XYZ file of C-alpha atoms in Angstrom:
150
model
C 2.141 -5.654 -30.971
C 5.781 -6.858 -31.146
C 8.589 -7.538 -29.155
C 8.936 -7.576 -25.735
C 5.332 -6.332 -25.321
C 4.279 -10.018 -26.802
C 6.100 -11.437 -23.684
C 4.385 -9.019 -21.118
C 0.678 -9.242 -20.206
C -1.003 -6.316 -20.828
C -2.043 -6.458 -17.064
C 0.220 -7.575 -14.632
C -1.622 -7.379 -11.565
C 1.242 -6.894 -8.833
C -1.595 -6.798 -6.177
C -2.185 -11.078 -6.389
C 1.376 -10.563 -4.569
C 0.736 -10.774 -0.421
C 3.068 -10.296 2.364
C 2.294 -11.652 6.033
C 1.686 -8.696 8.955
C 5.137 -10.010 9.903
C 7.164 -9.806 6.823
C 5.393 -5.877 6.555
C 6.463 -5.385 9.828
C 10.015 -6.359 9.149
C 10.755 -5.297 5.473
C 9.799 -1.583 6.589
C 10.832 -2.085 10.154
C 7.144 -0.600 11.367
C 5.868 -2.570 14.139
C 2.435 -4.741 13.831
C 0.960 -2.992 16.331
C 1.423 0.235 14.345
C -0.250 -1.548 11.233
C -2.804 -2.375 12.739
C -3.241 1.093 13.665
C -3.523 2.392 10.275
C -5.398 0.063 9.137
C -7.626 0.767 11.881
C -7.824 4.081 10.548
C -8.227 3.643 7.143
C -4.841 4.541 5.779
C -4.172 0.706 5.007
C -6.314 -2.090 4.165
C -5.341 -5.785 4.955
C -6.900 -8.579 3.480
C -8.168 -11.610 5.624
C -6.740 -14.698 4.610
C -9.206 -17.669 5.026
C -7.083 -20.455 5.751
C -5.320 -18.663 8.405
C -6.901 -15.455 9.450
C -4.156 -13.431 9.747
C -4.035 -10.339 7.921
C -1.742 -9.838 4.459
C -0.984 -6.957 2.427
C -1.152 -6.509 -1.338
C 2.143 -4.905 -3.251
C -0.342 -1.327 -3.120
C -0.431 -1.646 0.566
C 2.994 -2.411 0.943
C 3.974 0.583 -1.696
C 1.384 2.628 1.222
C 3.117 1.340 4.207
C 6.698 1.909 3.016
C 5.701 5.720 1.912
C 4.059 6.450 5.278
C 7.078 5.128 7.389
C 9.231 7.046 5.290
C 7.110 10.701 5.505
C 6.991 9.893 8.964
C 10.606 9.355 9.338
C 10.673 13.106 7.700
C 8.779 14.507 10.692
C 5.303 14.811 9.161
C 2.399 14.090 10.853
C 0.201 10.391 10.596
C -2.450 12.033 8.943
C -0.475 14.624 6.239
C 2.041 11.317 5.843
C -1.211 9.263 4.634
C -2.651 12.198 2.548
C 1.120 12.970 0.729
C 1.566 8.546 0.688
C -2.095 8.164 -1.549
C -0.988 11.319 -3.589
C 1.746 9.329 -4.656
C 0.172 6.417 -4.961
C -2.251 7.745 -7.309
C 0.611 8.931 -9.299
C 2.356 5.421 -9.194
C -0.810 4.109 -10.739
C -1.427 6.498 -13.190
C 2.944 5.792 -14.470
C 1.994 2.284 -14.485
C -0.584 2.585 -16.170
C 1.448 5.324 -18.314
C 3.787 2.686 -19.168
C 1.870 0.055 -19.802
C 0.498 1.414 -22.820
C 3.353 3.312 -23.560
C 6.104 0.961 -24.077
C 5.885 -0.853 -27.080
C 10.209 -2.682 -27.448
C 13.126 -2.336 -26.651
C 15.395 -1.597 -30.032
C 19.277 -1.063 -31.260
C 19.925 2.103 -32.975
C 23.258 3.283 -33.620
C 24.197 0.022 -31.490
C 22.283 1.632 -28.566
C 19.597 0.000 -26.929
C 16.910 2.925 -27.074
C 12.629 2.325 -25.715
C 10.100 2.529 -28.428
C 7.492 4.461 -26.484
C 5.683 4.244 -29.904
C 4.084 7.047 -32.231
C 5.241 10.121 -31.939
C 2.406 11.946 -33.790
C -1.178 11.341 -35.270
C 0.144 10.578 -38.551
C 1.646 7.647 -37.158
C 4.644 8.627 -38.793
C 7.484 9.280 -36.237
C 8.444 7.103 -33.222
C 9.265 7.896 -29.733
C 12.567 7.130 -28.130
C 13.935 7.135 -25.485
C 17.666 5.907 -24.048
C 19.581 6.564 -20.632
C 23.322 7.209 -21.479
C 26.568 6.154 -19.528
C 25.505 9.623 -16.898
C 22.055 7.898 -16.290
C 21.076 11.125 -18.429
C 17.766 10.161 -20.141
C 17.990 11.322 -23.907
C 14.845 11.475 -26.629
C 14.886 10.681 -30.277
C 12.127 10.824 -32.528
C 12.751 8.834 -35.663
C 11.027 8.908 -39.073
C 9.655 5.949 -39.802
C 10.819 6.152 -43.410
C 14.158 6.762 -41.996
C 14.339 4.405 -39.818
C 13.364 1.487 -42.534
C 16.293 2.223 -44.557
């Protein structure tokens, strides 16, 4: 491992971050009563907190919340916005998780500053990279490894 994967833990668990019923209710401008609502119906879960009872949200509930209101906003129905929110979810975890492993640096080549998403082949002899230009156009390069030491 090297780089800027040293400085990263391998897990970053973004759920240990909670948000009060009441900053929810404001940062996606959904009322409480209508969280409550979905969590009543499964579509959100809240945990208790013991000191003061009231309900928080973890970042994955938050990431829920904010997909619902906006498939809502869209005209879909409570029920297909859940269903079409945890498809995404799913896929949210599945990038993270994606990435995670993925990303090995961030490097210079040609005085660019390109991602090392790592081996390229089996052989272990070709690395992945990737680099968004001045168009926010992503662009891949796979490097030799033999090249790329000289």
């Amino acid at each position: 491992m090297s780089g800027l994967k040293k400085l990263f833990p391998q897990k970053i668990d973004l759920n240990r971050l909670i948000f009060k019923i009441g900053e929810v209710s404001k940062m996606m401008d959904v009322s409480t009563r209508q969280l409550r609502y979905w969590e009543q119906k499964g579509y959100i879960t809240s945990i208790r907190d013991d000191k003061s009872r009231s309900r928080v949200f973890n970042m994955e509930n938050l990431n829920k919340v904010t997909l619902i209101k906006h498939y809502l906003d869209k005209g879909f129905t409570l029920t297909a916005a859940n269903e079409t929110a945890s498809e995404n979810i799913a896929k949210m975890r599945y990038l993270r998780r994606f990435m995670m492993n993925a990303f090995e640096d961030v490097e210079t080549i040609d005085g660019q500053p390109v991602v090392n998403l790592g081996y390229f082949n089996e052989e272990k002899t070709s690395i992945l990279y990737a680099s968004v230009d001045e168009n926010d156009e992503i662009k891949y390069r796979v490097v030799d490894i033999k090249k790329k030491d000289k």
